[in-house]
GROMACS .gro file of C-alpha atoms in nm:
model
  129
    1PRO     CA    1   0.999   2.563  -0.948
    2GLY     CA    2   1.242   2.623  -0.653
    3SER     CA    3   1.063   2.389  -0.426
    4VAL     CA    4   1.124   2.049  -0.591
    5LEU     CA    5   1.476   1.960  -0.727
    6PRO     CA    6   1.462   1.878  -1.090
    7ALA     CA    7   1.504   1.497  -1.162
    8SER     CA    8   1.468   1.414  -0.783
    9VAL     CA    9   1.361   1.061  -0.672
   10SER     CA   10   1.191   0.973  -0.346
   11ALA     CA   11   1.165   0.614  -0.206
   12GLY     CA   12   0.864   0.719  -0.004
   13LEU     CA   13   0.557   0.511  -0.016
   14ILE     CA   14   0.244   0.702  -0.161
   15ASP     CA   15  -0.096   0.612  -0.267
   16ALA     CA   16  -0.314   0.771  -0.512
   17SER     CA   17  -0.542   0.875  -0.228
   18ASP     CA   18  -0.251   1.107  -0.123
   19PHE     CA   19  -0.277   1.330  -0.437
   20LEU     CA   20  -0.555   1.552  -0.323
   21PRO     CA   21  -0.427   1.618   0.014
   22THR     CA   22  -0.091   1.690  -0.132
   23ILE     CA   23  -0.224   1.926  -0.388
   24ALA     CA   24  -0.427   2.108  -0.117
   25ASP     CA   25  -0.122   2.128   0.098
   26ILE     CA   26   0.093   2.279  -0.173
   27ALA     CA   27  -0.178   2.527  -0.271
   28GLY     CA   28  -0.224   2.614   0.094
   29ILE     CA   29  -0.578   2.541   0.103
   30ASN     CA   30  -0.807   2.330   0.324
   31LYS     CA   31  -0.898   1.985   0.190
   32PRO     CA   32  -1.262   1.985   0.078
   33GLU     CA   33  -1.494   1.905   0.355
   34ASN     CA   34  -1.778   1.779   0.129
   35PHE     CA   35  -1.560   1.475   0.030
   36GLY     CA   36  -1.643   1.276   0.348
   37ILE     CA   37  -1.344   1.084   0.486
   38LEU     CA   38  -1.005   1.139   0.316
   39ASP     CA   39  -0.764   0.857   0.368
   40GLY     CA   40  -0.478   1.032   0.191
   41ILE     CA   41  -0.171   1.186   0.343
   42SER     CA   42   0.006   1.486   0.193
   43PHE     CA   43   0.340   1.384   0.059
   44SER     CA   44   0.452   1.731  -0.005
   45PRO     CA   45   0.746   1.677   0.247
   46LEU     CA   46   0.896   1.422   0.004
   47LEU     CA   47   0.891   1.672  -0.278
   48SER     CA   48   1.117   1.890  -0.061
   49GLY     CA   49   1.364   1.612   0.004
   50SER     CA   50   1.235   1.479   0.335
   51THR     CA   51   1.310   1.109   0.392
   52GLU     CA   52   1.053   1.089   0.665
   53ARG     CA   53   0.843   0.767   0.631
   54LEU     CA   54   0.482   0.910   0.597
   55ARG     CA   55   0.293   0.564   0.543
   56ASP     CA   56   0.379   0.218   0.686
   57TRP     CA   57   0.163   0.031   0.428
   58ILE     CA   58  -0.092   0.084   0.133
   59TYR     CA   59  -0.423  -0.096   0.123
   60CYS     CA   60  -0.563  -0.165  -0.218
   61TYR     CA   61  -0.894  -0.286  -0.364
   62TRP     CA   62  -0.937  -0.370  -0.718
   63HIS     CA   63  -1.283  -0.443  -0.850
   64PRO     CA   64  -1.260  -0.470  -1.238
   65GLN     CA   65  -1.576  -0.391  -1.449
   66LEU     CA   66  -1.517  -0.693  -1.662
   67SER     CA   67  -1.530  -1.054  -1.544
   68LEU     CA   68  -1.153  -1.103  -1.557
   69PRO     CA   69  -0.946  -1.079  -1.331
   70LYS     CA   70  -1.147  -1.116  -1.017
   71THR     CA   71  -1.194  -0.880  -0.743
   72GLN     CA   72  -0.869  -0.848  -0.525
   73ALA     CA   73  -0.760  -0.672  -0.214
   74TRP     CA   74  -0.412  -0.651  -0.066
   75VAL     CA   75  -0.168  -0.456   0.159
   76HIS     CA   76   0.187  -0.387   0.082
   77ASP     CA   77   0.487  -0.173   0.144
   78GLU     CA   78   0.826  -0.134  -0.026
   79LYS     CA   79   0.914  -0.504   0.033
   80ASN     CA   80   0.615  -0.729   0.105
   81LYS     CA   81   0.269  -0.781  -0.003
   82LEU     CA   82  -0.031  -0.984   0.134
   83TYR     CA   83  -0.326  -1.080  -0.058
   84ASP     CA   84  -0.669  -1.084   0.114
   85SER     CA   85  -0.760  -1.456   0.058
   86THR     CA   86  -0.868  -1.768   0.218
   87ASN     CA   87  -0.545  -1.906   0.104
   88ASP     CA   88  -0.303  -1.826   0.380
   89ASN     CA   89  -0.004  -1.841   0.156
   90LEU     CA   90  -0.031  -1.536  -0.062
   91PHE     CA   91   0.246  -1.342   0.100
   92PHE     CA   92   0.525  -1.228  -0.124
   93ASN     CA   93   0.865  -1.048  -0.106
   94ILE     CA   94   0.811  -0.819  -0.400
   95ASN     CA   95   1.170  -0.730  -0.417
   96ASN     CA   96   1.292  -1.084  -0.467
   97ASP     CA   97   0.983  -1.188  -0.650
   98PRO     CA   98   0.833  -0.895  -0.833
   99LEU     CA   99   0.608  -1.126  -1.049
  100GLU     CA  100   0.483  -1.282  -0.741
  101LEU     CA  101   0.543  -1.634  -0.868
  102ASN     CA  102   0.648  -1.790  -0.548
  103PRO     CA  103   0.445  -1.709  -0.219
  104ILE     CA  104   0.641  -1.749   0.087
  105PRO     CA  105   0.511  -2.049   0.310
  106ASN     CA  106   0.460  -1.967   0.676
  107ASP     CA  107   0.730  -2.196   0.797
  108GLN     CA  108   0.983  -2.017   0.564
  109LEU     CA  109   0.912  -1.660   0.690
  110SER     CA  110   1.184  -1.465   0.864
  111GLN     CA  111   1.089  -1.313   1.175
  112SER     CA  112   1.061  -0.962   1.021
  113GLU     CA  113   0.835  -1.098   0.738
  114ALA     CA  114   0.620  -1.285   0.984
  115GLU     CA  115   0.579  -0.973   1.171
  116ARG     CA  116   0.479  -0.766   0.866
  117LYS     CA  117   0.236  -1.046   0.758
  118LYS     CA  118   0.064  -1.015   1.101
  119VAL     CA  119   0.028  -0.630   1.054
  120PHE     CA  120  -0.085  -0.663   0.705
  121GLN     CA  121  -0.359  -0.933   0.809
  122SER     CA  122  -0.462  -0.706   1.071
  123VAL     CA  123  -0.523  -0.427   0.815
  124LEU     CA  124  -0.708  -0.668   0.588
  125ASN     CA  125  -0.925  -0.794   0.881
  126SER     CA  126  -1.009  -0.435   0.969
  127MET     CA  127  -1.142  -0.356   0.598
  128HIS     CA  128  -1.410  -0.629   0.644
  129ASN     CA  129  -1.595  -0.425   0.901
   0.00000   0.00000   0.00000
């Protein structure tokens, strides 16, 4: 109370991995050292009304315990999403196509979409190491 405005909304890009660093930041304690590498970023500035962009993208990996659906990985931001796939055409504008029904062919990408796809592909490639 007094730090976060009631009913406030942020358009900041956050990930589940950001909760532990945020709670530690708000509590004024160090992040646990025995957790190994923490990928999360504290989003506490967003709770105070900051509009600073803390993340450029989010990497997601889904490995279901059941046989359906299959394991998937992707990178996304507020507007675009690229699945890790041998099929090069799984790039979406998730604002215009939230159900991801129409992947954008390479020859129809805008310049900014082509640049984002290249960044996202680089992130996906780095996760294979």
